[in-house]
Coordinates of C-alpha atoms in Angstrom, one line a residue:
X8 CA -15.5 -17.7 -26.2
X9 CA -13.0 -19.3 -28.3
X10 CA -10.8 -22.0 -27.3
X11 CA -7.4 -19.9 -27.2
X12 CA -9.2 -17.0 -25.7
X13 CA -10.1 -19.3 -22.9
X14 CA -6.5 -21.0 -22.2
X15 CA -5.2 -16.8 -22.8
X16 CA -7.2 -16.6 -19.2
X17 CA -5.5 -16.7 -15.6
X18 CA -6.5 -20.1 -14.0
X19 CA -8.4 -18.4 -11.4
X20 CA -10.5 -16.0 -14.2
X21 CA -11.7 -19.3 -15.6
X22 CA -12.8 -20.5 -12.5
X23 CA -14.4 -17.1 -11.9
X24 CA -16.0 -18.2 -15.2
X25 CA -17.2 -21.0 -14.3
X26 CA -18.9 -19.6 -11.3
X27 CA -21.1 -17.5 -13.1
X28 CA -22.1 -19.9 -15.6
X29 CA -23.2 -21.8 -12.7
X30 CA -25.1 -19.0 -11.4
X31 CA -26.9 -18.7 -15.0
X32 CA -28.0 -22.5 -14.8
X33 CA -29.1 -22.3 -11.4
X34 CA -29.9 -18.6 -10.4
X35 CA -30.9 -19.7 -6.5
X36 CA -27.9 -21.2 -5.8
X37 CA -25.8 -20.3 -2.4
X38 CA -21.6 -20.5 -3.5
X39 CA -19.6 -21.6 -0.8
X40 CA -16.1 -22.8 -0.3
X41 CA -13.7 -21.9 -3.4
X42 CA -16.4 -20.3 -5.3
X43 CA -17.2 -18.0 -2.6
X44 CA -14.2 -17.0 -2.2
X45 CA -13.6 -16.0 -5.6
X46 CA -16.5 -13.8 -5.5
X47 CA -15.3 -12.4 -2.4
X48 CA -12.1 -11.6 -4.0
X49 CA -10.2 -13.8 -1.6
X50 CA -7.1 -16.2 -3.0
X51 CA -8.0 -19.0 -5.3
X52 CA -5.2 -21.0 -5.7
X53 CA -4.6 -22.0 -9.7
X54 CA -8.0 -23.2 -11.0
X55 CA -10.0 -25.2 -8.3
X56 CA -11.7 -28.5 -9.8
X57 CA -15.2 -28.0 -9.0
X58 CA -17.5 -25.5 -8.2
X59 CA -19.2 -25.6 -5.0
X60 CA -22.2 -24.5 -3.2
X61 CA -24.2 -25.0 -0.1
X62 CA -27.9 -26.3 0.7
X63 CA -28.6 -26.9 4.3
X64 CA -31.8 -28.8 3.2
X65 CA -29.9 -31.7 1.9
X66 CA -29.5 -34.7 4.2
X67 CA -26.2 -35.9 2.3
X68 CA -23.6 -33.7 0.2
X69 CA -23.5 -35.1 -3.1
X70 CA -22.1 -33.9 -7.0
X71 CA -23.6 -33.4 -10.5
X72 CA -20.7 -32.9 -13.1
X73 CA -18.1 -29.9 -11.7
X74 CA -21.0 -28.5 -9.4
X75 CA -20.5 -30.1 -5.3
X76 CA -23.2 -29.6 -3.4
X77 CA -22.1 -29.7 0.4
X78 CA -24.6 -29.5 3.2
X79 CA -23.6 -29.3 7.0
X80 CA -25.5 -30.2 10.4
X81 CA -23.9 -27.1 11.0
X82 CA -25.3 -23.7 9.9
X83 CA -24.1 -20.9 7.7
X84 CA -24.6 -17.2 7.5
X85 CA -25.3 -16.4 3.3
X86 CA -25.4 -12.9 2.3
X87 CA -25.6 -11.4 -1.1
X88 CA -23.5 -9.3 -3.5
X89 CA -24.0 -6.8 -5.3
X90 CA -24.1 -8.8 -8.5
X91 CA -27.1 -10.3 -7.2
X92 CA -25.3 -14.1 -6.4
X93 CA -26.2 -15.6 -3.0
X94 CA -22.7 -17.0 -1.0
X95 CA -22.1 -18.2 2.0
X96 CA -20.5 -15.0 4.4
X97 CA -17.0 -14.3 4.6
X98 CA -16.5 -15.8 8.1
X99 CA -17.9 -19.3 7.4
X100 CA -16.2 -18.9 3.8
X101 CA -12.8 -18.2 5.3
X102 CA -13.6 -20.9 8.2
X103 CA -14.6 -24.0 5.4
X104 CA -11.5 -23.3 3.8
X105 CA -9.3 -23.6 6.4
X106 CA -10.3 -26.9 7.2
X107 CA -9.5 -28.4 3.6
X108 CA -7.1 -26.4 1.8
X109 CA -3.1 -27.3 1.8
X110 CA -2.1 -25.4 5.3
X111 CA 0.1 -22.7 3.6
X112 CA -2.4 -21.8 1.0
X113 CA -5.5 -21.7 4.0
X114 CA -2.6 -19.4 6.1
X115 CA -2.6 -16.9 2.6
X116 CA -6.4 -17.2 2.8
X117 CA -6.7 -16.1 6.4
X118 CA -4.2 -13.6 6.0
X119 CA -6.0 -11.9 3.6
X120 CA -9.1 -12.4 4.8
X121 CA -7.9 -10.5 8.0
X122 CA -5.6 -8.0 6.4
X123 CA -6.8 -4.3 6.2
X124 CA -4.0 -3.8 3.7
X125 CA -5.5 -7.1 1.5
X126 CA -9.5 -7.5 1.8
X127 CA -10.2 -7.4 5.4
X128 CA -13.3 -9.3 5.8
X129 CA -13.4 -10.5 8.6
X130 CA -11.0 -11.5 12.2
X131 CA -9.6 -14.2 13.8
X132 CA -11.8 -13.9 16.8
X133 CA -14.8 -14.7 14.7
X134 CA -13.7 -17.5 12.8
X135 CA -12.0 -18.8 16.0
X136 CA -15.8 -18.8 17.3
X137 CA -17.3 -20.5 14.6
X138 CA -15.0 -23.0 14.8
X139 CA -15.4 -23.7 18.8
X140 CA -19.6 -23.4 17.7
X141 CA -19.3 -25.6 14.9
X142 CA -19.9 -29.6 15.3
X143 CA -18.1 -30.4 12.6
X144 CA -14.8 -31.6 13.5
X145 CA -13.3 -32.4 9.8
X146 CA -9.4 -30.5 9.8
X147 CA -10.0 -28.4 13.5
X148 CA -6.0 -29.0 14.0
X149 CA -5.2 -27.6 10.7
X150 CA -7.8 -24.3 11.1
X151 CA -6.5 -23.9 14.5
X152 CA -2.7 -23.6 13.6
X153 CA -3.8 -21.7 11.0
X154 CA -5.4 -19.1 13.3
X155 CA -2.6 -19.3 15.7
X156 CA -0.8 -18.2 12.4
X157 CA -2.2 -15.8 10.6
X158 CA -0.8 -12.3 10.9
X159 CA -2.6 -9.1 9.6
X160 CA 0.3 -7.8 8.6
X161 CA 0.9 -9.3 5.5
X162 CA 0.5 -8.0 2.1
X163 CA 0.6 -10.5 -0.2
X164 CA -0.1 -14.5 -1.0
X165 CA 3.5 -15.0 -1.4
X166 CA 4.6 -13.3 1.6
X167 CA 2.2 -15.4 3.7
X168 CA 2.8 -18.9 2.3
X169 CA 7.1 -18.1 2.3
X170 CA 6.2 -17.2 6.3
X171 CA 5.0 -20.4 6.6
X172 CA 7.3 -21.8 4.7
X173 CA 10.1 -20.4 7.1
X174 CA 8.4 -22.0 10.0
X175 CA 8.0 -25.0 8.7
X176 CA 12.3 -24.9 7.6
X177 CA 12.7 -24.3 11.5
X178 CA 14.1 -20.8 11.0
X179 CA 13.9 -18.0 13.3
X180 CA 10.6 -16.2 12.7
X181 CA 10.9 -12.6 11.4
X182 CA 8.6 -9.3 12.1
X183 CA 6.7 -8.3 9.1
X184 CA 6.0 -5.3 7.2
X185 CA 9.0 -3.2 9.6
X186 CA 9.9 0.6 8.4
X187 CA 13.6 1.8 7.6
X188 CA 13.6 5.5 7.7
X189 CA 16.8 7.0 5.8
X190 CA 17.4 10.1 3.2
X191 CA 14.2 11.7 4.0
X192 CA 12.2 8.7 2.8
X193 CA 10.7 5.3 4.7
X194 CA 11.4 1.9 3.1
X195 CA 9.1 -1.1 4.2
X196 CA 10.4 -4.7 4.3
X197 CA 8.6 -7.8 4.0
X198 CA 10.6 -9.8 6.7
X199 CA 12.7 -8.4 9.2
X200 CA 15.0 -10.6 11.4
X201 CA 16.0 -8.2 14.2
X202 CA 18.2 -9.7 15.9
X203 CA 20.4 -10.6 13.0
X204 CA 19.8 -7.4 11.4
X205 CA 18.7 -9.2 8.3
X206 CA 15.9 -7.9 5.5
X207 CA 14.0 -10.7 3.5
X208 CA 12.1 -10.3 0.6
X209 CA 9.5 -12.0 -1.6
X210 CA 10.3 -10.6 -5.0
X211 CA 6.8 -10.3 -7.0
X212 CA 7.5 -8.8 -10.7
X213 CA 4.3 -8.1 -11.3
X214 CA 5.1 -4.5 -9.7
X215 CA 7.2 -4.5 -13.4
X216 CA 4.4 -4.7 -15.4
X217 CA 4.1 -1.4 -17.2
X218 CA 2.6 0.0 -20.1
X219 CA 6.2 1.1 -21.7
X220 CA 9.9 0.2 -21.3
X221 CA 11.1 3.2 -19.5
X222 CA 8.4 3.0 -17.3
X223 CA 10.2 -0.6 -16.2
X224 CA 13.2 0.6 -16.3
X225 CA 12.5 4.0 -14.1
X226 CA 10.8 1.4 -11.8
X227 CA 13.9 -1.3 -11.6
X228 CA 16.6 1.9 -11.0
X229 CA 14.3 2.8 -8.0
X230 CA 14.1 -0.6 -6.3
X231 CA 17.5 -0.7 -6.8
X232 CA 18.0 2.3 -5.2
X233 CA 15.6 1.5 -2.7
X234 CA 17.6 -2.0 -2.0
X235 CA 21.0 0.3 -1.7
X236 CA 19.0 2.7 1.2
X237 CA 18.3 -0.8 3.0
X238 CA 21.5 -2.4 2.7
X239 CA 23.1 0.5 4.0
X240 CA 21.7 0.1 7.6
X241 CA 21.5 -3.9 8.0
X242 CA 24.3 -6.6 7.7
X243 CA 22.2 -8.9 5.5
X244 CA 19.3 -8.6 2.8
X245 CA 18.0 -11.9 0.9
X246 CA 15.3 -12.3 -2.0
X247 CA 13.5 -14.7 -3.1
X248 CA 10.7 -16.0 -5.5
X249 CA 7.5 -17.9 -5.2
X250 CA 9.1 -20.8 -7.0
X251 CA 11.9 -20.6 -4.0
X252 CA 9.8 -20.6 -1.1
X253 CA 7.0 -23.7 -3.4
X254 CA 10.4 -25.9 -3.4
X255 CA 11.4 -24.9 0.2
X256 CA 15.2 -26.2 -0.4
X257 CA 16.1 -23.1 -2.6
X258 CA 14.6 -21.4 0.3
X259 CA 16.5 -22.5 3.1
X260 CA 19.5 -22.4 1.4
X261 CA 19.4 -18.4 0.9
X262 CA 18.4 -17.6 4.3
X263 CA 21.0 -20.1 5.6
X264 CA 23.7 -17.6 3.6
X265 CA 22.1 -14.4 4.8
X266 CA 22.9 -16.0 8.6
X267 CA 19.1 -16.3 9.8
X268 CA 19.6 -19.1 12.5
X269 CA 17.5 -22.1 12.4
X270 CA 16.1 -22.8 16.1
X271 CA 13.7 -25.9 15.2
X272 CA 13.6 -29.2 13.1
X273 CA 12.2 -28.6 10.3
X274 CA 8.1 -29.9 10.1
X275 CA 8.9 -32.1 7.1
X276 CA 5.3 -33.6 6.8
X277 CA 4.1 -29.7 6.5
X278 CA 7.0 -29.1 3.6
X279 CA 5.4 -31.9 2.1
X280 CA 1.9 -30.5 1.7
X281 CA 3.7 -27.7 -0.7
X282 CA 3.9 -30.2 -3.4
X283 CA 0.5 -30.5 -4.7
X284 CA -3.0 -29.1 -4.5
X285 CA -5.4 -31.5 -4.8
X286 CA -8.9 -29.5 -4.6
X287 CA -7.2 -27.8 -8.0
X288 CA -6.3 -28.9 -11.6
X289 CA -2.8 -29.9 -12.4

């Protein structure tokens, strides 16, 4: 592949890449961590710095160029695809994730990991289990607070890293994923503050992305239409982008103008962790 066609790739297509080069070097290897999860189709979040994999024989974890090779006193489940690659399961995946990613990213993990609507993999109640089995007690606070968290409700990475994002502001937390039935049709929102009466959403455009310019077009004059439905039977609606709810400020400023109350200090050490990812490339 050519140098342009690689940078033309989505950060997390290269790292797919990279995986399966890996598996082409080394055809008994056992993924884990990040590169499990990308075979499992769970979040990877831009383009993780190393691939990783798992070999219980080991006595010490150790690294040989971009490959890290963790072991554990702790055991894991592996399972294969149907590609033929060898990966730790989705449980013990999900579970060594949670214990090293940034906390918002592991809470977008775990939601889709959970969701039915997303991937659906596994459930709280098992991951919970490993993590009471497991002796390993490297980032148990941040897993556990990320179970507490995690909601199979949500739909998207954006939608679950701006929830935590909202906690972390102190705001009022909203239901998720709530129906509005008007005009013979039913409108789903992404956030819901009840009490308030106020809609939130995470605007994604990649709902835009069509094969011709009407097509956009027909597709912007319904959300618009849809938005007009939804405004008619609340007294607030606020959107918002990923870049909004990354910076947290922006954030807080719209919901603060739509009148969601804020009912806690903010967690300013948490708002901190959205600045950087350090288990992926700049």
């Amino acid at each position: 592949m050519r140098d342009e066609e690689w940078l033309a790739l989505a950060p997390w297509e290269r790292y797919l890449a990279r995986v399966h080069a890996a598996a082409a070097r080394h055809p008994d290897i056992v993924f884990s961590h990040e590169s499990a999860a990308a075979l499992w189709g769970l979040p990877v979040f831009g383009e993780p710095r190393h691939v990783h994999c798992f070999d219980l024989d080991r006595a010490t974890s150790t690294r040989r160029g971009d490959l890290v090779i963790h072991t554990s006193a702790d055991p894991r489940e592996i399972t294969s695809h149907a590609s033929g690659l060898h990966t730790t399961d989705a449980a013990h995946t999900t579970l060594d994730l949670l214990r090293v990613l940034p906390p918002a990213f592991a809470l977008a993990l775990m939601d889709a990991a959970i969701s039915p609507r997303q991937l659906g993999l596994t459930d709280v109640v098992t991951v919970r289990s490993l993590l009471a089995a497991q002796r390993n007690r490297r980032g148990v606070s941040r897993a556990e607070w990320v179970l507490d968290a995690a909601n199979p409700l949500a739909e998207s990475v954006a939608e679950s890293v701006s929830r935590a994002v909202i906690t972390w502001l102190g705001f009022e937390l909203p239901e998720l994923q709530v129906a509005f039935r008007r005009q013979g049709g039913t409108d789903r929102v992404d956030f819901f503050w009840r009490r308030m009466a106020v809609i939130g959403e995470m605007d994604g455009y990649a709902k835009y992305a069509a094969e011709s310019a009407q097509t956009v077009v027909d597709q912007v004059i319904q959300e618009k239409r849809r938005e007009d439905r939804l405004r008619e039977q609340v007294r607030g609606f606020v959107r918002w982008e990923w870049r909004d709810a990354i910076r947290a400020a922006p954030l807080r400023e719209k919901l603060l103008r739509a009148g969601v109350p804020v009912v806690a200090a903010p967690a300013r050490q948490l708002l901190a962790t959205l600045r950087t990812n350090p288990r992926s490339l700049p």
